[in-house]
Amino acid sequence: QLLARASVGPRGPHEARLYRYASALPLDNRHRWALAREAVTRNKEQGNFRYCGELLTWLVGSMAGSVPDGALVGLQEAIEECDRAKGADKSVPKGEELEMFAQLASSCMSNEDVGQLVTPLIQGLA
């Protein structure tokens, strides 16, 4: 719900960042794969090709054996597109700690804890 509220309005670097963080959360495969695809879409729009290439590579490895090989062809092509863009990131700050965020989110004991962790991201304060 928090991500949906934060995504209202024009797409930009802030929204791409929210999807980077959301896609790092330890969710079941179906939801994580969906968030990863959306994170790739939003971050490609912002020129974050290195991040997208890394996430797509994870996605292919994670999905291999769980989906028909034909379903991975488009992902492989997207990886190649990111490689052609020289793997540069335009709006990913150095030192962004997605894994740390995922660990912190996993340790939240209540919705209030989650809100305290996520609200600064949504408001662009973190």
PDB file of C-alpha atoms in Angstrom:
ATOM      1  CA  GLN A   1       0.000   0.000   0.000  1.00  0.00           C
ATOM      2  CA  LEU A   2       2.818   2.389   0.846  1.00  0.00           C
ATOM      3  CA  LEU A   3       4.498   1.770  -2.507  1.00  0.00           C
ATOM      4  CA  ALA A   4       1.246   2.309  -4.380  1.00  0.00           C
ATOM      5  CA  ARG A   5       0.665   5.649  -2.635  1.00  0.00           C
ATOM      6  CA  ALA A   6       4.221   6.758  -3.321  1.00  0.00           C
ATOM      7  CA  SER A   7       3.962   5.876  -7.016  1.00  0.00           C
ATOM      8  CA  VAL A   8       1.169   8.346  -7.726  1.00  0.00           C
ATOM      9  CA  GLY A   9       2.315  11.116 -10.019  1.00  0.00           C
ATOM     10  CA  PRO A  10       5.006  11.426 -12.673  1.00  0.00           C
ATOM     11  CA  ARG A  11       7.710   8.806 -12.868  1.00  0.00           C
ATOM     12  CA  GLY A  12      11.174   9.915 -11.894  1.00  0.00           C
ATOM     13  CA  PRO A  13      14.348   9.040  -9.999  1.00  0.00           C
ATOM     14  CA  HIS A  14      12.536   9.002  -6.649  1.00  0.00           C
ATOM     15  CA  GLU A  15      10.051   6.380  -7.827  1.00  0.00           C
ATOM     16  CA  ALA A  16      12.818   4.325  -9.425  1.00  0.00           C
ATOM     17  CA  ARG A  17      14.588   4.351  -6.052  1.00  0.00           C
ATOM     18  CA  LEU A  18      11.476   3.138  -4.244  1.00  0.00           C
ATOM     19  CA  TYR A  19      11.255   0.189  -6.625  1.00  0.00           C
ATOM     20  CA  ARG A  20      14.941  -0.629  -6.101  1.00  0.00           C
ATOM     21  CA  TYR A  21      14.305  -0.904  -2.382  1.00  0.00           C
ATOM     22  CA  ALA A  22      11.028  -2.794  -2.801  1.00  0.00           C
ATOM     23  CA  SER A  23      12.588  -5.331  -5.161  1.00  0.00           C
ATOM     24  CA  ALA A  24      15.242  -6.147  -2.542  1.00  0.00           C
ATOM     25  CA  LEU A  25      12.676  -7.280   0.019  1.00  0.00           C
ATOM     26  CA  PRO A  26      12.685 -11.004   0.862  1.00  0.00           C
ATOM     27  CA  LEU A  27       9.288 -11.908  -0.584  1.00  0.00           C
ATOM     28  CA  ASP A  28       7.993 -15.085  -2.183  1.00  0.00           C
ATOM     29  CA  ASN A  29       9.266 -15.594  -5.722  1.00  0.00           C
ATOM     30  CA  ARG A  30       6.049 -14.562  -7.474  1.00  0.00           C
ATOM     31  CA  HIS A  31       5.937 -11.158  -5.770  1.00  0.00           C
ATOM     32  CA  ARG A  32       9.672 -10.558  -5.866  1.00  0.00           C
ATOM     33  CA  TRP A  33       9.802 -11.373  -9.575  1.00  0.00           C
ATOM     34  CA  ALA A  34       6.939  -8.958 -10.260  1.00  0.00           C
ATOM     35  CA  LEU A  35       8.610  -6.186  -8.240  1.00  0.00           C
ATOM     36  CA  ALA A  36      11.935  -6.873  -9.946  1.00  0.00           C
ATOM     37  CA  ARG A  37      10.372  -6.507 -13.392  1.00  0.00           C
ATOM     38  CA  GLU A  38       8.734  -3.248 -12.374  1.00  0.00           C
ATOM     39  CA  ALA A  39      11.981  -2.019 -10.806  1.00  0.00           C
ATOM     40  CA  VAL A  40      13.744  -2.719 -14.105  1.00  0.00           C
ATOM     41  CA  THR A  41      11.095  -0.820 -16.057  1.00  0.00           C
ATOM     42  CA  ARG A  42      11.192   2.212 -13.754  1.00  0.00           C
ATOM     43  CA  ASN A  43      14.997   2.273 -13.529  1.00  0.00           C
ATOM     44  CA  LYS A  44      15.581   1.857 -17.272  1.00  0.00           C
ATOM     45  CA  GLU A  45      13.466   4.970 -17.752  1.00  0.00           C
ATOM     46  CA  GLN A  46      15.952   6.793 -15.496  1.00  0.00           C
ATOM     47  CA  GLY A  47      19.047   5.434 -17.256  1.00  0.00           C
ATOM     48  CA  ASN A  48      20.095   3.050 -14.466  1.00  0.00           C
ATOM     49  CA  PHE A  49      21.355   0.348 -16.805  1.00  0.00           C
ATOM     50  CA  ARG A  50      23.971  -1.166 -14.514  1.00  0.00           C
ATOM     51  CA  TYR A  51      21.400  -1.735 -11.776  1.00  0.00           C
ATOM     52  CA  CYS A  52      18.924  -3.133 -14.324  1.00  0.00           C
ATOM     53  CA  GLY A  53      21.491  -5.512 -15.782  1.00  0.00           C
ATOM     54  CA  GLU A  54      22.354  -6.857 -12.340  1.00  0.00           C
ATOM     55  CA  LEU A  55      18.697  -7.275 -11.359  1.00  0.00           C
ATOM     56  CA  LEU A  56      17.833  -8.919 -14.670  1.00  0.00           C
ATOM     57  CA  THR A  57      20.741 -11.328 -14.257  1.00  0.00           C
ATOM     58  CA  TRP A  58      19.432 -12.241 -10.795  1.00  0.00           C
ATOM     59  CA  LEU A  59      15.931 -12.595 -12.228  1.00  0.00           C
ATOM     60  CA  VAL A  60      17.048 -15.007 -14.965  1.00  0.00           C
ATOM     61  CA  GLY A  61      18.995 -17.113 -12.457  1.00  0.00           C
ATOM     62  CA  SER A  62      16.117 -17.100  -9.996  1.00  0.00           C
ATOM     63  CA  MET A  63      13.505 -18.037 -12.606  1.00  0.00           C
ATOM     64  CA  ALA A  64      15.568 -20.685 -14.423  1.00  0.00           C
ATOM     65  CA  GLY A  65      13.996 -24.076 -13.959  1.00  0.00           C
ATOM     66  CA  SER A  66      10.762 -22.539 -12.661  1.00  0.00           C
ATOM     67  CA  VAL A  67       9.459 -21.131 -15.944  1.00  0.00           C
ATOM     68  CA  PRO A  68       9.743 -22.284 -19.560  1.00  0.00           C
ATOM     69  CA  ASP A  69      13.066 -21.324 -21.140  1.00  0.00           C
ATOM     70  CA  GLY A  70      11.193 -19.267 -23.731  1.00  0.00           C
ATOM     71  CA  ALA A  71      10.009 -16.960 -20.962  1.00  0.00           C
ATOM     72  CA  LEU A  72      13.617 -16.019 -20.231  1.00  0.00           C
ATOM     73  CA  VAL A  73      14.467 -14.931 -23.782  1.00  0.00           C
ATOM     74  CA  GLY A  74      13.066 -11.430 -23.324  1.00  0.00           C
ATOM     75  CA  LEU A  75      14.988 -11.043 -20.079  1.00  0.00           C
ATOM     76  CA  GLN A  76      18.230 -12.093 -21.785  1.00  0.00           C
ATOM     77  CA  GLU A  77      17.586  -9.514 -24.512  1.00  0.00           C
ATOM     78  CA  ALA A  78      17.026  -6.855 -21.848  1.00  0.00           C
ATOM     79  CA  ILE A  79      20.361  -7.785 -20.237  1.00  0.00           C
ATOM     80  CA  GLU A  80      22.067  -7.320 -23.607  1.00  0.00           C
ATOM     81  CA  GLU A  81      20.355  -3.918 -23.982  1.00  0.00           C
ATOM     82  CA  CYS A  82      21.757  -2.876 -20.595  1.00  0.00           C
ATOM     83  CA  ASP A  83      25.219  -4.057 -21.642  1.00  0.00           C
ATOM     84  CA  ARG A  84      25.000  -1.988 -24.846  1.00  0.00           C
ATOM     85  CA  ALA A  85      24.216   1.054 -22.691  1.00  0.00           C
ATOM     86  CA  LYS A  86      27.644   0.540 -21.068  1.00  0.00           C
ATOM     87  CA  GLY A  87      26.095  -0.481 -17.751  1.00  0.00           C
ATOM     88  CA  ALA A  88      25.998   3.076 -16.406  1.00  0.00           C
ATOM     89  CA  ASP A  89      23.646   4.352 -13.692  1.00  0.00           C
ATOM     90  CA  LYS A  90      22.378   7.933 -13.824  1.00  0.00           C
ATOM     91  CA  SER A  91      20.477   8.116 -10.536  1.00  0.00           C
ATOM     92  CA  VAL A  92      21.708   5.302  -8.280  1.00  0.00           C
ATOM     93  CA  PRO A  93      23.755   6.828  -5.474  1.00  0.00           C
ATOM     94  CA  LYS A  94      27.050   5.213  -4.535  1.00  0.00           C
ATOM     95  CA  GLY A  95      26.735   3.140  -1.415  1.00  0.00           C
ATOM     96  CA  GLU A  96      23.011   2.496  -1.719  1.00  0.00           C
ATOM     97  CA  GLU A  97      22.382  -0.344   0.762  1.00  0.00           C
ATOM     98  CA  LEU A  98      19.470  -2.364  -0.606  1.00  0.00           C
ATOM     99  CA  GLU A  99      20.461  -5.531   1.253  1.00  0.00           C
ATOM    100  CA  MET A 100      20.691  -3.653   4.550  1.00  0.00           C
ATOM    101  CA  PHE A 101      17.245  -2.191   3.960  1.00  0.00           C
ATOM    102  CA  ALA A 102      15.871  -5.679   3.269  1.00  0.00           C
ATOM    103  CA  GLN A 103      17.394  -6.970   6.513  1.00  0.00           C
ATOM    104  CA  LEU A 104      15.935  -4.067   8.478  1.00  0.00           C
ATOM    105  CA  ALA A 105      12.522  -4.569   6.887  1.00  0.00           C
ATOM    106  CA  SER A 106      12.646  -8.274   7.743  1.00  0.00           C
ATOM    107  CA  SER A 107      13.288  -7.435  11.378  1.00  0.00           C
ATOM    108  CA  CYS A 108      10.223  -5.183  11.690  1.00  0.00           C
ATOM    109  CA  MET A 109       7.792  -6.532  14.251  1.00  0.00           C
ATOM    110  CA  SER A 110       4.764  -4.364  13.420  1.00  0.00           C
ATOM    111  CA  ASN A 111       3.195  -2.262  10.700  1.00  0.00           C
ATOM    112  CA  GLU A 112       4.307   0.773  12.681  1.00  0.00           C
ATOM    113  CA  ASP A 113       7.930  -0.397  12.458  1.00  0.00           C
ATOM    114  CA  VAL A 114       7.566  -0.813   8.704  1.00  0.00           C
ATOM    115  CA  GLY A 115       6.045   2.642   8.422  1.00  0.00           C
ATOM    116  CA  GLN A 116       8.945   4.196  10.311  1.00  0.00           C
ATOM    117  CA  LEU A 117      11.422   2.481   7.996  1.00  0.00           C
ATOM    118  CA  VAL A 118       9.616   3.190   4.734  1.00  0.00           C
ATOM    119  CA  THR A 119       8.110   6.655   5.267  1.00  0.00           C
ATOM    120  CA  PRO A 120      11.443   8.510   4.879  1.00  0.00           C
ATOM    121  CA  LEU A 121      11.962   6.733   1.530  1.00  0.00           C
ATOM    122  CA  ILE A 122       8.514   7.694   0.354  1.00  0.00           C
ATOM    123  CA  GLN A 123       8.965  11.283   1.435  1.00  0.00           C
ATOM    124  CA  GLY A 124      12.408  11.434  -0.168  1.00  0.00           C
ATOM    125  CA  LEU A 125      14.159  12.069   3.135  1.00  0.00           C
ATOM    126  CA  ALA A 126      16.317   8.950   3.273  1.00  0.00           C
TER     127      ALA A 126
END
